[in-house]
Coordinates of N, CA and C in Angstrom, one line a residue:
Chain A
M748 N -45.1 7.6 -57.2 CA -44.5 7.2 -55.9 C -45.6 7.7 -55.0
K749 N -45.9 6.7 -54.0 CA -47.0 6.9 -53.0 C -46.5 7.8 -51.8
G750 N -47.3 8.4 -51.3 CA -46.9 9.3 -50.1 C -46.6 8.5 -48.9
S751 N -46.0 9.2 -48.0 CA -45.7 8.4 -46.7 C -46.9 8.2 -45.9
A752 N -46.9 7.2 -45.2 CA -47.9 6.6 -44.2 C -48.1 7.6 -43.1
I753 N -47.1 8.3 -42.9 CA -47.0 9.2 -41.6 C -47.2 10.6 -42.1
S754 N -48.3 11.4 -41.6 CA -48.6 12.6 -41.8 C -48.3 13.6 -40.6
N755 N -48.2 14.8 -40.7 CA -47.9 15.6 -39.7 C -48.7 17.0 -39.7
S756 N -48.6 17.7 -38.5 CA -49.2 19.0 -38.5 C -48.1 20.1 -38.0
I757 N -47.1 19.9 -38.3 CA -45.9 20.7 -38.1 C -46.3 22.1 -38.6
R758 N -46.6 22.2 -39.6 CA -46.9 23.5 -40.4 C -47.9 24.3 -39.6
R759 N -49.1 23.6 -39.3 CA -50.0 24.4 -38.6 C -49.5 24.6 -37.1
L760 N -48.9 23.8 -36.4 CA -48.4 24.1 -35.2 C -47.4 25.3 -35.2
R761 N -46.4 25.3 -36.2 CA -45.7 26.6 -36.3 C -46.3 27.7 -36.5
F762 N -47.4 27.8 -37.2 CA -48.3 29.0 -37.4 C -49.0 29.3 -36.2
D763 N -49.4 28.4 -35.4 CA -50.0 28.6 -34.1 C -49.0 29.2 -33.0
A764 N -47.9 28.7 -33.3 CA -46.8 29.3 -32.4 C -46.1 30.5 -32.8
N765 N -46.8 31.6 -32.9 CA -46.5 32.8 -33.4 C -45.6 32.7 -34.8
E766 N -46.2 31.9 -35.7 CA -45.6 31.9 -37.0 C -43.9 31.4 -37.0
M767 N -43.8 30.4 -36.2 CA -42.3 30.0 -35.9 C -41.9 29.6 -37.2
T768 N -40.5 30.2 -37.6 CA -40.0 29.7 -38.8 C -39.5 28.3 -38.8
Q769 N -39.1 27.7 -40.0 CA -38.6 26.5 -40.0 C -37.2 26.3 -39.5
Q770 N -36.4 27.5 -39.6 CA -35.1 27.6 -39.1 C -35.2 27.6 -37.5
T771 N -36.1 28.3 -37.1 CA -36.1 28.4 -35.6 C -36.5 26.9 -35.0
L772 N -37.3 26.3 -35.6 CA -37.7 25.0 -35.3 C -36.6 24.0 -35.4
A773 N -35.8 24.1 -36.5 CA -34.8 23.3 -36.7 C -33.5 23.5 -35.7
E774 N -33.3 24.8 -35.3 CA -32.4 24.9 -34.3 C -32.7 24.4 -33.0
A775 N -34.1 24.5 -32.7 CA -34.6 24.0 -31.4 C -34.5 22.5 -31.4
V776 N -34.5 22.0 -32.5 CA -34.6 20.4 -32.4 C -33.3 19.8 -32.7
G777 N -32.4 20.6 -33.3 CA -31.2 20.1 -33.7 C -31.0 19.3 -35.0
V778 N -31.7 19.9 -36.0 CA -31.5 19.3 -37.4 C -31.5 20.5 -38.3
T779 N -31.2 20.3 -39.6 CA -31.1 21.3 -40.5 C -32.6 21.8 -41.0
R780 N -32.7 23.1 -41.5 CA -33.9 23.6 -42.0 C -34.4 22.8 -43.1
Q781 N -33.6 22.1 -43.8 CA -34.0 21.3 -44.9 C -34.7 20.0 -44.3
T782 N -34.2 19.6 -43.3 CA -34.7 18.4 -42.7 C -36.2 18.7 -42.3
I783 N -36.4 19.9 -41.7 CA -37.8 20.2 -41.1 C -38.7 20.2 -42.5
A784 N -38.2 21.0 -43.3 CA -39.0 21.1 -44.7 C -39.3 19.8 -45.2
A785 N -38.3 18.8 -45.1 CA -38.6 17.6 -45.7 C -39.6 16.6 -44.9
I786 N -39.8 17.0 -43.6 CA -40.7 16.4 -42.9 C -41.8 16.8 -42.9
E787 N -42.0 18.3 -43.1 CA -43.4 18.9 -43.3 C -44.0 18.3 -44.6
Q788 N -43.3 18.3 -45.7 CA -43.7 17.7 -46.8 C -43.9 16.2 -47.1
A789 N -43.6 15.5 -46.0 CA -43.8 14.1 -45.9 C -42.6 13.4 -46.6
K790 N -41.6 14.1 -47.1 CA -40.6 13.5 -47.8 C -39.7 12.6 -46.9
Y791 N -39.6 12.9 -45.7 CA -38.8 12.1 -44.8 C -39.5 11.8 -43.3
S792 N -39.4 10.6 -42.9 CA -40.1 10.2 -41.6 C -39.0 10.4 -40.6
P793 N -38.9 11.4 -39.6 CA -37.8 11.5 -38.7 C -37.8 10.1 -37.6
S794 N -36.7 10.2 -37.0 CA -36.3 9.2 -36.1 C -37.4 9.5 -34.7
L795 N -37.5 8.6 -34.0 CA -38.5 8.7 -33.0 C -38.1 9.9 -32.0
E796 N -36.7 9.9 -31.8 CA -36.0 10.9 -30.9 C -36.4 12.4 -31.4
V797 N -36.1 12.5 -32.8 CA -36.5 13.9 -33.5 C -37.9 14.2 -33.3
A798 N -38.7 13.3 -33.5 CA -40.2 13.2 -33.5 C -40.5 13.8 -32.0
F799 N -40.1 13.2 -31.0 CA -40.3 13.6 -29.7 C -39.9 14.9 -29.4
R800 N -38.6 15.4 -30.0 CA -38.0 16.6 -29.8 C -39.1 17.8 -30.4
I801 N -39.6 17.5 -31.4 CA -40.4 18.3 -32.2 C -41.8 18.6 -31.4
A802 N -42.2 17.4 -30.8 CA -43.5 17.6 -30.0 C -43.2 18.3 -28.7
A803 N -42.0 18.3 -28.2 CA -41.6 18.9 -26.9 C -41.5 20.4 -27.3
V804 N -40.9 20.9 -28.4 CA -40.9 22.2 -28.9 C -42.1 22.9 -28.7
F805 N -43.2 22.2 -29.2 CA -44.5 22.8 -29.4 C -45.4 22.5 -28.1
G806 N -44.9 21.6 -27.0 CA -45.5 21.4 -25.8 C -46.8 20.6 -26.0
V807 N -46.6 19.8 -26.9 CA -47.9 18.9 -27.2 C -47.5 17.5 -27.2
P808 N -48.3 16.4 -27.1 CA -48.1 15.0 -27.1 C -47.7 14.6 -28.7
L809 N -47.0 13.5 -28.8 CA -46.5 13.2 -30.0 C -47.7 13.0 -31.1
E810 N -48.7 12.5 -30.5 CA -49.9 12.2 -31.5 C -50.6 13.3 -32.0
S811 N -50.3 14.4 -31.4 CA -50.7 15.9 -31.8 C -49.9 16.4 -33.1
V812 N -48.8 15.7 -33.3 CA -47.8 16.3 -34.3 C -48.0 15.3 -35.4
F813 N -47.7 13.9 -35.1 CA -47.7 13.0 -36.1 C -48.9 12.0 -36.0
S814 N -49.4 11.5 -37.2 CA -50.5 10.5 -37.3 C -50.0 9.6 -38.3
Y815 N -50.5 8.2 -38.1 CA -50.1 7.2 -38.9 C -51.4 6.7 -39.6
D816 N -51.1 6.5 -41.0 CA -52.3 6.0 -41.7 C -52.3 4.5 -41.9
E817 N -52.8 3.7 -40.9 CA -52.9 2.3 -41.2 C -53.2 1.7 -42.5
D818 N -54.1 2.4 -43.2 CA -54.7 1.8 -44.4 C -53.8 2.1 -45.5
S819 N -52.6 2.9 -45.3 CA -51.8 3.2 -46.3 C -51.1 2.1 -47.1
D820 N -50.9 2.1 -48.3 CA -50.2 0.9 -49.1 C -48.8 0.8 -48.7
V821 N -48.1 2.0 -48.2 CA -46.7 1.9 -47.9 C -46.4 1.3 -46.9
V822 N -45.3 0.3 -47.2 CA -44.7 -0.6 -46.1 C -43.7 0.1 -45.2
Chain B
M1081 N -31.1 28.2 -63.7 CA -30.6 28.9 -62.6 C -31.3 29.0 -61.3
A1082 N -32.7 29.1 -61.5 CA -33.5 29.1 -60.3 C -33.5 27.9 -59.4
I1083 N -33.4 26.7 -60.2 CA -33.4 25.5 -59.5 C -32.1 25.3 -58.7
F1084 N -30.9 26.0 -59.3 CA -29.7 25.8 -58.5 C -29.9 26.6 -57.3
Q1085 N -30.4 27.7 -57.4 CA -30.5 28.7 -56.0 C -31.5 27.9 -55.1
E1086 N -32.3 27.0 -55.4 CA -33.1 26.4 -54.4 C -32.5 25.2 -53.8
L1087 N -31.4 24.9 -54.3 CA -30.7 23.7 -53.6 C -30.1 24.2 -52.4
S1088 N -30.1 23.2 -51.5 CA -29.5 23.3 -50.0 C -27.9 23.5 -50.4
F1089 N -27.3 23.8 -49.3 CA -25.7 23.8 -49.3 C -25.2 22.4 -49.6
R1090 N -25.6 21.4 -48.9 CA -25.3 20.0 -49.1 C -25.6 19.6 -50.6
E1091 N -26.9 19.9 -51.1 CA -27.1 19.6 -52.6 C -26.1 20.1 -53.5
K1092 N -25.8 21.4 -53.4 CA -24.9 22.1 -54.3 C -23.6 21.4 -54.2
S1093 N -23.1 21.1 -52.8 CA -21.8 20.5 -52.6 C -21.7 19.2 -53.3
T1094 N -22.9 18.4 -53.2 CA -23.0 17.2 -53.7 C -23.1 17.2 -55.4
L1095 N -23.7 18.1 -55.9 CA -23.8 18.4 -57.2 C -22.3 18.7 -57.7
A1096 N -21.6 19.6 -57.1 CA -20.2 20.1 -57.4 C -19.3 18.9 -57.6
S1097 N -19.5 17.9 -56.5 CA -18.6 16.7 -56.4 C -18.9 15.8 -57.6
L1098 N -20.1 15.7 -58.0 CA -20.5 14.9 -59.0 C -20.0 15.5 -60.3
L1099 N -20.3 16.7 -60.6 CA -19.7 17.4 -61.8 C -18.2 17.3 -62.0
A1100 N -17.5 17.5 -60.8 CA -16.1 17.4 -60.8 C -15.5 16.0 -61.3
V1101 N -16.0 14.9 -60.7 CA -15.7 13.7 -61.0 C -16.0 13.3 -62.3
L1102 N -17.2 13.8 -62.8 CA -17.7 13.4 -64.2 C -16.9 14.0 -65.2
F1103 N -16.5 15.2 -65.1 CA -15.6 16.0 -66.0 C -14.1 15.6 -65.9
V1104 N -13.7 15.5 -64.8 CA -12.2 15.1 -64.7 C -12.0 13.7 -65.3
F1105 N -12.8 12.8 -64.6 CA -12.4 11.4 -65.0 C -13.1 11.1 -66.4
G1106 N -14.2 11.9 -66.8 CA -14.8 11.6 -68.1 C -13.6 12.0 -69.1
G1107 N -13.0 13.0 -69.0 CA -12.1 13.6 -69.9 C -10.9 12.4 -69.9
Y1108 N -10.8 11.7 -69.0 CA -9.5 10.8 -68.8 C -10.0 9.5 -69.8
F1109 N -11.2 8.9 -69.5 CA -11.5 7.9 -70.2 C -11.9 8.1 -71.7
A1110 N -12.4 9.4 -71.9 CA -12.5 9.7 -73.4 C -11.2 9.9 -74.0
D1111 N -10.2 10.1 -73.4 CA -8.9 10.3 -73.9 C -8.4 8.9 -74.3
L1112 N -8.7 7.9 -73.3 CA -8.2 6.7 -73.2 C -8.8 6.0 -74.6
L1113 N -10.2 6.2 -74.6 CA -10.9 5.4 -75.8 C -10.4 5.9 -77.0
A1114 N -9.9 7.2 -77.2 CA -9.6 7.8 -78.4 C -7.9 7.4 -78.7
G1115 N -7.5 6.8 -77.8 CA -6.0 6.4 -77.8 C -5.0 7.5 -77.4
A1116 N -5.7 8.4 -76.9 CA -4.7 9.6 -76.4 C -4.2 9.5 -74.9
G1117 N -4.8 8.6 -74.4 CA -4.5 8.3 -72.8 C -3.2 7.6 -72.6
P1118 N -2.8 7.4 -71.3 CA -1.7 6.7 -71.1 C -1.7 5.2 -71.5
H1119 N -0.4 4.7 -71.9 CA -0.5 3.4 -72.5 C 0.5 2.5 -71.6
D1120 N 0.7 2.8 -70.5 CA 1.4 1.9 -69.5 C 0.9 2.1 -68.2
L1121 N 1.1 1.1 -67.3 CA 0.5 1.2 -65.8 C 1.2 2.5 -65.1
T1122 N 2.3 2.6 -65.3 CA 3.1 3.7 -64.3 C 2.6 4.9 -64.6
T1123 N 2.3 5.1 -66.0 CA 1.8 6.6 -66.2 C 0.4 6.6 -66.0
M1124 N -0.4 5.6 -66.0 CA -1.7 5.6 -65.7 C -2.0 5.7 -64.4
L1125 N -1.3 5.3 -63.2 CA -1.3 5.4 -61.9 C -1.1 6.8 -61.7
G1126 N 0.0 7.4 -62.2 CA 0.5 8.7 -61.9 C -0.7 9.7 -62.3
K1127 N -1.1 9.4 -63.5 CA -2.2 10.5 -64.0 C -3.5 10.3 -63.2
S1128 N -3.8 9.0 -62.7 CA -4.8 8.7 -61.8 C -4.7 9.6 -60.6
A1129 N -3.5 9.4 -60.0 CA -3.4 10.1 -58.7 C -3.5 11.7 -59.0
A1130 N -3.0 12.3 -60.1 CA -3.3 13.6 -60.4 C -4.6 14.2 -60.6
L1131 N -5.5 13.2 -61.1 CA -6.9 13.4 -61.3 C -7.6 13.6 -60.1
V1132 N -7.1 12.6 -59.1 CA -7.9 12.5 -57.9 C -7.7 13.8 -57.1
I1133 N -6.3 14.3 -57.1 CA -6.1 15.4 -56.5 C -6.8 16.7 -57.1
S1134 N -7.0 16.7 -58.5 CA -7.6 17.7 -59.0 C -9.2 17.7 -58.9
V1135 N -9.7 16.6 -58.5 CA -11.1 16.7 -58.0 C -11.2 17.2 -56.6
I1136 N -10.3 16.7 -55.8 CA -10.3 17.2 -54.3 C -9.9 19.0 -54.3
V1137 N -9.2 19.4 -55.2 CA -9.0 20.8 -55.3 C -10.2 21.4 -55.7
V1138 N -10.9 21.0 -56.7 CA -12.1 21.3 -57.3 C -13.1 21.5 -56.2
Q1139 N -13.3 20.5 -55.5 CA -14.3 20.4 -54.4 C -13.9 21.3 -53.4
L1140 N -12.7 21.6 -52.9 CA -12.2 22.6 -51.9 C -12.6 23.9 -52.5
I1141 N -12.2 24.1 -53.7 CA -12.6 25.7 -54.1 C -14.0 25.8 -54.1
F1142 N -14.8 24.8 -54.5 CA -16.3 25.1 -54.4 C -16.9 25.3 -53.0
Q1143 N -16.2 24.4 -52.2 CA -16.8 24.6 -50.7 C -16.5 26.0 -50.1
T1144 N -15.4 26.3 -50.3 CA -14.8 27.7 -49.9 C -15.9 28.8 -50.6
L1145 N -16.0 28.8 -51.8 CA -16.7 29.9 -52.5 C -18.3 29.6 -52.2
A1146 N -18.8 28.5 -52.1 CA -20.1 28.3 -51.7 C -20.3 28.7 -50.2
G1147 N -19.4 28.5 -49.3 CA -19.5 28.8 -47.9 C -19.5 30.2 -47.6
M1148 N -18.7 30.9 -48.6 CA -18.9 32.5 -48.6 C -20.1 32.9 -48.7
F1149 N -21.0 32.3 -49.6 CA -22.2 32.9 -50.0 C -23.5 32.4 -49.1
D1150 N -23.0 31.3 -48.6 CA -24.0 30.4 -47.5 C -23.3 30.2 -46.2
V1151 N -23.0 31.1 -45.4 CA -22.4 30.8 -44.1 C -23.2 29.8 -43.4
K1152 N -24.3 30.0 -43.2 CA -25.3 29.2 -42.5 C -25.3 27.9 -42.9
G1153 N -25.5 27.7 -44.1 CA -25.6 26.3 -44.7 C -24.3 25.5 -44.6
A1154 N -23.2 26.2 -44.7 CA -21.7 25.5 -44.7 C -21.5 25.2 -43.2
E1155 N -22.0 26.0 -42.5 CA -21.8 25.7 -40.9 C -22.7 24.6 -40.3
A1156 N -23.8 24.3 -40.8 CA -24.9 23.5 -40.3 C -24.3 22.1 -40.1
A1157 N -24.6 21.4 -39.0 CA -24.0 20.2 -38.7 C -24.8 19.2 -39.4
V1158 N -24.0 18.1 -39.8 CA -24.7 17.0 -40.4 C -25.8 16.4 -39.4
D1159 N -27.1 16.2 -39.9 CA -28.0 15.7 -38.9 C -28.4 14.2 -39.5
E1160 N -29.6 13.7 -38.8 CA -29.8 12.2 -39.2 C -30.1 12.1 -40.5
R1161 N -30.9 12.9 -41.2 CA -31.3 12.8 -42.7 C -29.9 12.9 -43.5
D1162 N -29.0 13.7 -43.3 CA -27.9 13.7 -44.1 C -27.3 12.2 -44.0
L1163 N -27.2 11.7 -42.8 CA -26.6 10.4 -42.5 C -27.3 9.2 -43.3
L1164 N -28.5 9.4 -43.2 CA -29.4 8.3 -44.0 C -29.2 8.5 -45.3
V1165 N -29.2 9.6 -45.9 CA -29.1 9.9 -47.3 C -27.7 9.3 -47.9
R1166 N -26.6 9.7 -47.1 CA -25.3 9.1 -47.3 C -25.5 7.6 -47.4
G1167 N -26.0 7.1 -46.3 CA -25.9 5.5 -46.0 C -26.6 5.0 -47.2
R1168 N -27.7 5.5 -47.7 CA -28.4 4.7 -48.8 C -27.8 4.8 -49.9
A1169 N -27.1 6.0 -50.2 CA -26.4 6.2 -51.5 C -25.1 5.3 -51.5
V1170 N -24.4 5.1 -50.4 CA -23.3 4.3 -50.2 C -23.7 2.8 -50.6
A1171 N -24.8 2.5 -50.1 CA -25.4 1.1 -50.1 C -25.5 0.9 -51.8
I1172 N -26.1 1.8 -52.4 CA -26.2 1.6 -53.8 C -25.0 1.6 -54.6
S1173 N -24.0 2.6 -54.1 CA -22.7 2.6 -54.9 C -21.8 1.5 -54.7
H1174 N -21.9 0.8 -53.5 CA -21.2 -0.4 -53.3 C -21.6 -1.5 -54.1
L1175 N -23.0 -1.5 -54.3 CA -23.4 -2.5 -55.3 C -22.8 -2.3 -56.7
V1176 N -22.6 -1.1 -57.3 CA -22.0 -0.9 -58.4 C -20.6 -1.4 -58.4
L1177 N -19.9 -1.2 -57.2 CA -18.5 -1.4 -57.1 C -18.3 -2.8 -57.1
S1178 N -19.4 -3.5 -56.3 CA -19.4 -5.0 -56.3 C -19.4 -5.7 -57.8
V1179 N -20.5 -5.2 -58.5 CA -20.7 -5.8 -59.9 C -19.4 -5.4 -60.7
G1180 N -18.8 -4.4 -60.4 CA -17.5 -3.9 -61.1 C -16.5 -5.0 -60.9
A1181 N -16.3 -5.3 -59.8 CA -15.3 -6.3 -59.2 C -15.5 -7.5 -59.9
I1182 N -16.8 -7.9 -60.0 CA -17.1 -9.3 -60.7 C -16.8 -9.1 -62.1
V1183 N -17.2 -8.2 -62.6 CA -16.8 -8.0 -64.0 C -15.2 -8.1 -64.4
V1184 N -14.5 -7.3 -63.6 CA -13.1 -7.4 -63.7 C -12.6 -8.9 -63.5
L1185 N -12.9 -9.6 -62.4 CA -12.5 -10.8 -62.0 C -13.0 -11.8 -63.1
S1186 N -14.1 -11.6 -63.8 CA -14.6 -12.5 -64.9 C -13.7 -12.4 -66.0
R1187 N -13.4 -11.0 -66.3 CA -12.7 -10.5 -67.4 C -11.3 -11.3 -67.3
I1188 N -10.8 -11.4 -66.2 CA -9.3 -11.9 -65.8 C -9.4 -13.4 -66.3
V1189 N -10.4 -14.1 -65.7 CA -10.5 -15.6 -65.6 C -10.9 -15.9 -67.0
I1190 N -11.9 -15.4 -67.7 CA -12.2 -15.8 -69.1 C -11.2 -15.5 -70.2
R1191 N -10.7 -14.2 -70.1 CA -9.7 -13.9 -70.8 C -8.4 -14.7 -70.6
G1192 N -8.2 -14.8 -69.3 CA -7.0 -15.6 -68.9 C -7.0 -17.2 -69.7
A1193 N -8.3 -17.6 -69.6 CA -8.4 -19.0 -69.9 C -8.4 -19.1 -71.4
M1194 N -8.9 -18.0 -72.1 CA -8.7 -18.1 -73.5 C -7.3 -17.8 -74.0
D1195 N -6.5 -16.9 -73.3 CA -5.2 -16.8 -73.6 C -4.3 -18.0 -73.3
E1196 N -4.7 -18.7 -72.3 CA -4.0 -19.8 -71.9 C -4.0 -20.9 -73.0
A1197 N -5.4 -21.1 -73.4 CA -5.6 -22.1 -74.5 C -4.9 -21.6 -75.9
A1198 N -4.6 -20.3 -76.1 CA -3.9 -19.8 -77.4 C -2.4 -19.9 -76.9
G1199 N -2.0 -20.1 -75.8 CA -0.7 -20.1 -75.6 C 0.0 -18.8 -75.3
Q1200 N -0.7 -17.7 -75.0 CA -0.3 -16.5 -74.7 C -1.0 -15.8 -73.5
A1201 N -0.3 -14.8 -73.0 CA -0.7 -14.1 -71.8 C -1.2 -12.6 -72.3
D1202 N -2.6 -12.3 -72.3 CA -2.9 -10.9 -72.9 C -3.6 -10.1 -71.8
V1203 N -3.9 -10.6 -70.8 CA -4.7 -9.6 -69.8 C -3.7 -8.8 -69.1
T1204 N -3.6 -7.5 -69.5 CA -2.3 -6.7 -68.7 C -3.0 -6.0 -67.5
L1205 N -1.9 -5.7 -66.6 CA -2.3 -5.1 -65.3 C -2.9 -3.6 -65.8
F1206 N -2.4 -3.0 -66.8 CA -2.9 -1.7 -67.4 C -4.5 -2.0 -67.6
E1207 N -4.9 -3.0 -68.3 CA -6.1 -3.0 -68.6 C -7.0 -3.3 -67.3
V1208 N -6.6 -4.3 -66.5 CA -7.4 -4.5 -65.2 C -7.4 -3.2 -64.5
A1209 N -6.3 -2.4 -64.2 CA -6.2 -1.2 -63.5 C -7.3 -0.2 -63.9
N1210 N -7.4 -0.1 -65.3 CA -8.3 0.9 -66.0 C -9.7 0.5 -65.6
L1211 N -10.0 -0.8 -65.7 CA -11.3 -1.3 -65.5 C -11.7 -1.2 -64.1
L1212 N -10.8 -1.4 -63.1 CA -11.2 -1.1 -61.7 C -11.5 0.3 -61.6
L1213 N -10.5 1.2 -62.3 CA -10.7 2.7 -62.0 C -12.2 3.1 -62.5
F1214 N -12.5 2.5 -63.6 CA -13.8 2.9 -64.4 C -14.9 2.6 -63.4
F1215 N -15.0 1.5 -62.8 CA -16.1 1.0 -62.0 C -16.1 1.8 -60.6
F1216 N -14.7 2.2 -60.3 CA -14.6 3.1 -58.9 C -15.3 4.6 -59.1
V1217 N -14.9 5.0 -60.3 CA -15.4 6.3 -60.8 C -17.0 6.3 -60.9
L1218 N -17.3 5.1 -61.6 CA -18.9 4.9 -61.8 C -19.5 4.8 -60.5
S1219 N -19.0 4.2 -59.5 CA -19.7 4.2 -58.2 C -19.9 5.3 -57.5
E1220 N -18.7 6.3 -57.6 CA -18.6 7.5 -57.0 C -19.7 8.4 -57.7
L1221 N -20.0 8.3 -59.0 CA -21.0 8.9 -59.6 C -22.4 8.6 -59.1
V1222 N -22.4 7.1 -59.1 CA -23.9 6.8 -58.6 C -24.1 7.1 -57.1
N1223 N -23.1 7.3 -56.4 CA -23.0 7.7 -55.0 C -23.8 9.1 -54.8
Y1224 N -23.0 10.1 -55.8 CA -23.3 11.4 -55.7 C -24.8 11.6 -56.2
G1225 N -25.0 11.0 -57.2 CA -26.4 10.9 -58.0 C -27.3 10.5 -57.0
A1226 N -27.2 9.4 -56.4 CA -28.2 8.8 -55.3 C -28.5 9.8 -54.3
Q1227 N -27.4 10.4 -53.9 CA -27.6 11.4 -52.8 C -28.6 12.4 -53.2
L1228 N -28.2 13.0 -54.4 CA -29.0 14.1 -54.9 C -30.6 13.7 -55.1
F1229 N -30.7 12.4 -55.8 CA -32.1 11.8 -55.9 C -32.7 11.7 -54.5
F1230 N -32.1 11.2 -53.5 CA -32.7 11.0 -52.4 C -33.1 12.5 -51.5
Y1231 N -32.1 13.5 -51.8 CA -32.5 14.7 -51.1 C -33.7 15.4 -51.7
R1232 N -33.9 15.1 -53.1 CA -34.9 15.9 -53.7 C -36.0 15.2 -53.7
R1233 N -36.1 13.8 -53.8 CA -37.4 13.2 -53.9 C -37.8 12.7 -52.3
G1234 N -36.8 12.6 -51.6 CA -37.1 12.0 -50.2 C -37.2 10.6 -50.2
F1235 N -37.6 10.1 -49.0 CA -37.7 8.6 -48.9 C -38.5 8.2 -47.5

């Protein structure tokens, strides 16, 4: 299976934010901890709304959290 | 056992549902094939209703027990990923159910045509009901299996 074309920096951002836990981020965003874990592992691409909420929690623009690899084979 | 512990509450719940349907209805169809199951439609419908209630009771017992050990997981609201996983799984299971419906209809038409040519009616409601039940159970198993697959593998 090919990986997702969307990658993210959530793990690093959590680390930089006083080592915020996945559970804390999940509660702030309004999803389950498993969903945050799945997003971090690129097993799930969140909706635009959740993506914006994650960026808002860290106080950074969306493109600082998520990036899209245009060369990826994944459609 | 370690892999079971790393499953989320929802994954455990889905696995419990899958196993409950598999064992309860698996036993029913094993009996049927062995000739030990019901032989008429009324008995079959009664037994099916009892089996459905059994599955629901097993699920309730599991949810209660699992919820006692994982309060946070049990109380967590369903989020967009859960809904997407369920939606994808339902789409696949509906495909199985649709194929089942076509198989049952084909069976009725083909067998009916053969019986008509032979001058007898041999497609019983009992047979049709069991075939429908089989494909319904199969679609439920596919639904739970697909949910587990999408939860573990991602999409």
